[in-house]
Amino acid sequence: MPLRAFEIEPPIDKPGTAIPPTNWYSSFAAAGLRNPEVHGPANYWLKVEGSFTRALQKQCASSFHVEVQREGFATPTLEEARRLGIPFRQLAWIREVRLCGDGKPWVLARTVIPLACLKGEGRRLLNLGSKPLGAFLFSSRDWQRGPLETGLCTPSNHSSSVAERPALARRSLFSNKENALLVGEYLLPVLYRRR
């Protein structure tokens, strides 16, 4: 199979598409000391157990869909490579999507899938298209989610308004007996400030 790669530069012309640089905390309380907003309306979303996609679908009045922004073989960030325990500069399958409820983006998601995960049944991860990743992970007993980390996103200099950029995020490793992949979910404020 030929390698496909995408441009590393994020698309800055469309609001709600760029994954921001993020500082990650293994302790929810530590993240809350840096940004008290984690204890506000976003708290529920930062701590959702089980399928995040299913929780989003339950909030929809009419529809839920996944928009693939970019996917292909690319180099993870140094921090992502360290978290996954893979060599820096090793290619991984990276998938960035927008999770949309009722026609509006609610969450940006970034999944880093090391090459070792793409063997056997894992090859299905290359062809998810507009299917949610959770449908694959939660339908298999082989994948187990590790502890959630809380992320505080770094403000960007892009022209989009604060309401269109994520400030808070969560991520976790999903592991099977041999390998792990990294799933990050970046909450757009419209999700937790809707009421």
Tab-separated table of C-alpha atoms in Angstrom:
chain	number	residue	atom	x	y	z
A	1	MET	CA	0.000	0.000	0.000
A	2	PRO	CA	1.525	3.391	-0.931
A	3	LEU	CA	2.067	5.866	1.866
A	4	ARG	CA	-0.241	8.856	1.856
A	5	ALA	CA	0.760	11.988	3.688
A	6	PHE	CA	-0.986	15.253	4.420
A	7	GLU	CA	0.379	18.725	4.838
A	8	ILE	CA	1.466	19.394	8.402
A	9	GLU	CA	0.361	23.036	8.377
A	10	PRO	CA	-3.143	23.306	9.872
A	11	PRO	CA	-5.840	24.929	7.765
A	12	ILE	CA	-6.253	28.386	9.301
A	13	ASP	CA	-8.829	29.759	6.902
A	14	LYS	CA	-11.745	27.801	8.373
A	15	PRO	CA	-12.813	28.349	11.996
A	16	GLY	CA	-12.904	25.294	14.212
A	17	THR	CA	-10.448	23.191	12.188
A	18	ALA	CA	-7.004	23.674	13.750
A	19	ILE	CA	-5.775	21.458	16.599
A	20	PRO	CA	-4.005	23.864	18.978
A	21	PRO	CA	-0.792	23.208	20.909
A	22	THR	CA	-1.842	21.788	24.278
A	23	ASN	CA	-0.339	21.299	27.732
A	24	TRP	CA	-1.437	17.963	29.200
A	25	TYR	CA	-2.059	17.126	32.875
A	26	SER	CA	-2.510	13.634	34.288
A	27	SER	CA	-4.298	15.189	37.268
A	28	PHE	CA	-7.659	16.864	36.662
A	29	ALA	CA	-7.086	18.944	39.823
A	30	ALA	CA	-3.712	20.201	38.543
A	31	ALA	CA	-5.313	21.323	35.277
A	32	GLY	CA	-8.053	23.047	37.312
A	33	LEU	CA	-5.442	25.048	39.236
A	34	ARG	CA	-4.130	26.409	35.944
A	35	ASN	CA	-7.563	27.033	34.430
A	36	PRO	CA	-10.645	26.979	36.712
A	37	GLU	CA	-12.874	26.608	33.630
A	38	VAL	CA	-12.288	22.825	33.781
A	39	HIS	CA	-14.579	22.780	36.846
A	40	GLY	CA	-17.355	24.659	35.022
A	41	PRO	CA	-19.793	23.447	32.351
A	42	ALA	CA	-16.982	21.622	30.478
A	43	ASN	CA	-16.407	19.341	33.484
A	44	TYR	CA	-18.926	16.754	32.288
A	45	TRP	CA	-17.327	16.479	28.835
A	46	LEU	CA	-13.792	16.273	30.185
A	47	LYS	CA	-14.776	13.293	32.356
A	48	VAL	CA	-17.215	11.332	30.148
A	49	GLU	CA	-16.659	7.595	30.555
A	50	GLY	CA	-17.374	5.106	27.795
A	51	SER	CA	-17.893	6.259	24.244
A	52	PHE	CA	-17.456	10.014	23.850
A	53	THR	CA	-19.205	9.816	20.476
A	54	ARG	CA	-22.244	8.144	22.016
A	55	ALA	CA	-22.429	10.891	24.674
A	56	LEU	CA	-22.345	13.518	21.916
A	57	GLN	CA	-25.037	11.710	19.935
A	58	LYS	CA	-27.340	11.798	22.972
A	59	GLN	CA	-27.054	15.614	23.029
A	60	CYS	CA	-28.166	16.004	19.413
A	61	ALA	CA	-31.646	17.244	18.684
A	62	SER	CA	-31.538	15.962	15.106
A	63	SER	CA	-28.228	14.712	13.694
A	64	PHE	CA	-24.612	13.764	14.373
A	65	HIS	CA	-21.849	13.347	11.826
A	66	VAL	CA	-18.075	13.115	11.494
A	67	GLU	CA	-16.193	15.389	9.077
A	68	VAL	CA	-12.719	14.172	8.180
A	69	GLN	CA	-10.381	17.162	8.023
A	70	ARG	CA	-7.107	15.372	7.322
A	71	GLU	CA	-5.802	11.837	7.557
A	72	GLY	CA	-2.710	10.055	6.341
A	73	PHE	CA	0.788	9.054	7.308
A	74	ALA	CA	2.626	11.898	9.042
A	75	THR	CA	5.056	12.486	11.877
A	76	PRO	CA	3.538	12.870	15.363
A	77	THR	CA	4.745	15.683	17.575
A	78	LEU	CA	7.695	14.911	19.848
A	79	GLU	CA	5.354	14.919	22.864
A	80	GLU	CA	2.934	12.491	21.164
A	81	ALA	CA	5.791	10.147	20.190
A	82	ARG	CA	7.049	10.128	23.782
A	83	ARG	CA	3.561	9.470	25.141
A	84	LEU	CA	3.162	6.531	22.757
A	85	GLY	CA	6.700	5.237	23.347
A	86	ILE	CA	7.587	5.284	19.655
A	87	PRO	CA	10.717	6.749	18.038
A	88	PHE	CA	10.504	10.433	17.184
A	89	ARG	CA	10.116	10.993	13.427
A	90	GLN	CA	8.530	7.555	12.943
A	91	LEU	CA	5.485	7.899	10.731
A	92	ALA	CA	2.063	7.163	12.172
A	93	TRP	CA	-1.444	7.264	10.740
A	94	ILE	CA	-2.857	10.590	11.948
A	95	ARG	CA	-6.554	11.321	11.659
A	96	GLU	CA	-8.098	14.709	12.412
A	97	VAL	CA	-11.874	15.082	12.364
A	98	ARG	CA	-14.651	17.381	13.496
A	99	LEU	CA	-17.475	15.811	15.471
A	100	CYS	CA	-20.602	17.757	14.584
A	101	GLY	CA	-23.939	17.882	16.341
A	102	ASP	CA	-27.009	19.363	14.708
A	103	GLY	CA	-24.909	20.671	11.824
A	104	LYS	CA	-22.288	22.490	13.965
A	105	PRO	CA	-18.757	21.436	14.960
A	106	TRP	CA	-18.668	20.567	18.680
A	107	VAL	CA	-15.345	18.761	19.043
A	108	LEU	CA	-12.076	18.475	17.147
A	109	ALA	CA	-10.423	15.069	17.469
A	110	ARG	CA	-6.873	13.967	16.687
A	111	THR	CA	-5.881	10.311	16.706
A	112	VAL	CA	-2.280	9.149	16.395
A	113	ILE	CA	-2.046	5.498	15.373
A	114	PRO	CA	1.473	3.992	15.335
A	115	LEU	CA	2.353	1.656	12.468
A	116	ALA	CA	2.341	-1.374	14.783
A	117	CYS	CA	-1.423	-0.873	15.357
A	118	LEU	CA	-2.179	-1.147	11.643
A	119	LYS	CA	-1.665	-4.892	11.342
A	120	GLY	CA	-4.395	-7.512	11.133
A	121	GLU	CA	-7.768	-6.142	12.204
A	122	GLY	CA	-6.080	-2.783	12.850
A	123	ARG	CA	-5.935	-2.189	9.093
A	124	ARG	CA	-9.585	-1.167	9.375
A	125	LEU	CA	-8.355	2.036	11.041
A	126	LEU	CA	-7.041	3.211	7.672
A	127	ASN	CA	-10.516	3.218	6.142
A	128	LEU	CA	-12.849	4.662	8.767
A	129	GLY	CA	-13.914	7.543	6.558
A	130	SER	CA	-16.823	9.335	8.230
A	131	LYS	CA	-17.374	6.522	10.753
A	132	PRO	CA	-16.513	7.444	14.356
A	133	LEU	CA	-13.320	5.888	15.738
A	134	GLY	CA	-15.233	4.925	18.889
A	135	ALA	CA	-17.348	2.498	16.865
A	136	PHE	CA	-14.164	0.513	16.193
A	137	LEU	CA	-12.569	0.820	19.634
A	138	PHE	CA	-15.655	0.142	21.741
A	139	SER	CA	-16.853	-2.736	19.562
A	140	SER	CA	-13.720	-4.743	20.356
A	141	ARG	CA	-12.845	-6.241	23.727
A	142	ASP	CA	-9.179	-6.035	22.765
A	143	TRP	CA	-8.936	-2.254	23.237
A	144	GLN	CA	-8.925	-0.752	26.730
A	145	ARG	CA	-8.816	2.957	27.513
A	146	GLY	CA	-6.199	4.214	29.926
A	147	PRO	CA	-6.602	7.134	32.328
A	148	LEU	CA	-7.908	10.418	30.947
A	149	GLU	CA	-5.573	13.397	30.783
A	150	THR	CA	-6.852	16.981	30.796
A	151	GLY	CA	-5.476	19.449	28.280
A	152	LEU	CA	-5.246	23.223	28.392
A	153	CYS	CA	-4.960	24.576	24.867
A	154	THR	CA	-2.566	27.384	24.055
A	155	PRO	CA	-4.333	30.457	22.644
A	156	SER	CA	-3.538	31.005	18.976
A	157	ASN	CA	-2.974	34.153	16.982
A	158	HIS	CA	-5.437	33.089	14.299
A	159	SER	CA	-8.238	35.419	13.332
A	160	SER	CA	-11.035	33.105	14.496
A	161	SER	CA	-12.913	34.196	17.608
A	162	VAL	CA	-12.437	32.589	21.029
A	163	ALA	CA	-15.831	30.902	20.614
A	164	GLU	CA	-14.492	29.019	17.588
A	165	ARG	CA	-11.270	27.697	19.199
A	166	PRO	CA	-10.869	24.932	21.753
A	167	ALA	CA	-9.536	25.952	25.153
A	168	LEU	CA	-9.954	22.586	26.896
A	169	ALA	CA	-9.250	19.040	25.806
A	170	ARG	CA	-8.981	15.466	26.985
A	171	ARG	CA	-7.015	12.514	25.740
A	172	SER	CA	-6.197	8.936	26.549
A	173	LEU	CA	-4.243	5.973	25.314
A	174	PHE	CA	-6.203	3.011	24.007
A	175	SER	CA	-4.187	-0.189	24.350
A	176	ASN	CA	-4.550	-3.755	23.245
A	177	LYS	CA	-2.192	-6.484	24.439
A	178	GLU	CA	0.629	-5.305	22.193
A	179	ASN	CA	0.148	-1.697	21.050
A	180	ALA	CA	-1.409	1.652	21.890
A	181	LEU	CA	-2.916	4.576	20.017
A	182	LEU	CA	-3.566	8.101	21.274
A	183	VAL	CA	-6.950	9.827	21.036
A	184	GLY	CA	-7.328	13.539	21.797
A	185	GLU	CA	-10.673	15.377	21.907
A	186	TYR	CA	-10.645	19.183	21.834
A	187	LEU	CA	-13.855	20.776	23.058
A	188	LEU	CA	-15.201	23.735	21.132
A	189	PRO	CA	-16.913	26.165	23.540
A	190	VAL	CA	-20.230	25.854	21.702
A	191	LEU	CA	-20.503	22.310	23.130
A	192	TYR	CA	-20.487	23.243	26.818
A	193	ARG	CA	-21.812	26.809	26.642
A	194	ARG	CA	-24.977	25.934	24.761
A	195	ARG	CA	-27.365	26.456	27.694
